[in-house]
Amino acid sequence: MTILGLETSCDETSASVVRDGRLVLSNIIASQADVHAPFGGVVPELAARKHIESVTFIVDEALRHAGIELDGIDAYAAANGPGLAGALLVGLNYAKALSFVYNKPLVGVNHIEGHVCANFLYEADKEGASDLTPPFLSLVVSGGHTLLIVVDDSDTYRIIGSTRDDAAGEAFDKVARVLGLPYPGGPEIDRLAENGLPDAVSFPRAKVEGLNFSFSGLKTAVLQFMSKGGGVPIQDVAASFRQAVVDVLVERAMAASEQEGLSRVALAGGVACNLGLRRKMAEACEKKGLSLFIPPPIYCTDNAAMIASRGYFMIQAGRADGLGLNAFPGRIR
Ligand code: KG4
Ligand code: ZN
């Protein structure tokens, strides 16, 4: 089954052709980062308008790269939440129109579940098709979410931990702003942290109940430290902050895998690009004899291949949608 996926939930316009939920035939992404950078964050109205300008071209490119025509597509999958309402509607309505004209199934995909499915993707010309199968634990760390999810089977996702305030990526972006770094700040902090001392500043590791997270206190601690003059090189602040985030993410993920008796851990979301997180999670998993799965960076940040993959498993489970499908900006489940 060959699926065309569409992702327009935030500031990436993406279209992708994926076969049987795993083999990526194309994955085209147009980032709007330069449109939003002057504002220090995503401007919803601009995002929606930019998606409208780009979507036709991006879909055409995805089909061309896959070497396939629209009549060779078996179903359409579009992210329909969570995300920005106006932005989501662009991809969703595009998929609806194609589904109507070509009379092929349409499925609305939860963007977060899409992130998890990035771990299933592979490309024909690259080594290492992911052999990940449920059950497994997924840590989804993005600009909007920090979630521990148990994937029991290909269609059952259980949230067992979440953030009480800021998402991990949001904390990276906000701290980057405090440090005077450009948007999006996560990659900038990560780059600086590679040359900094992680124990230069002792930032707090929030302890919240259960398997939950909190990052707003840490963000405030960095803000206070800098407003008192800082006094250590910026790369040391970046490294100490990164270490504080990573320590909590790894500790909670290990506790979750133990609680649920899961031997496979899969990272997902933009923050899964973080080099500090990748290293520390690999060390912790090795120590506990767990298998760790991390998608290549291009499938960690927002992309339509992950949406097409999740769409495939939903259609297999008989969960296609009708043309009345709406967008759910605040949707988590
Ligand atoms: O998954 P994603 O592309 O979009 C959302 O669904 O939110 O994640 C974007 C987030 C941003 O907050 C960005 O700063 C963060 O992922 N990010 C990183 C890194 N690369 C991207 N955070 C830390 N280190 C990185 N290397
Ligand atoms: Zn995302």
PDB file of C-alpha atoms in Angstrom, residues 155 312-321:
ATOM      1  CA  ASP A 155      -2.583   0.740  16.927  1.00  0.00           C
ATOM      2  CA  TYR A 312      -0.727   3.110   6.986  1.00  0.00           C
ATOM      3  CA  PHE A 313      -1.080   1.400  10.368  1.00  0.00           C
ATOM      4  CA  MET A 314      -4.391   3.195  11.003  1.00  0.00           C
ATOM      5  CA  ILE A 315      -5.810   2.105   7.653  1.00  0.00           C
ATOM      6  CA  GLN A 316      -4.627  -1.446   8.348  1.00  0.00           C
ATOM      7  CA  ALA A 317      -6.585  -1.218  11.605  1.00  0.00           C
ATOM      8  CA  GLY A 318      -9.701  -0.125   9.671  1.00  0.00           C
ATOM      9  CA  ARG A 319      -9.584   3.466  10.876  1.00  0.00           C
ATOM     10  CA  ALA A 320     -10.001   5.466   7.653  1.00  0.00           C
ATOM     11  CA  ASP A 321     -11.918   8.764   7.989  1.00  0.00           C
TER      12      ASP A 321
END
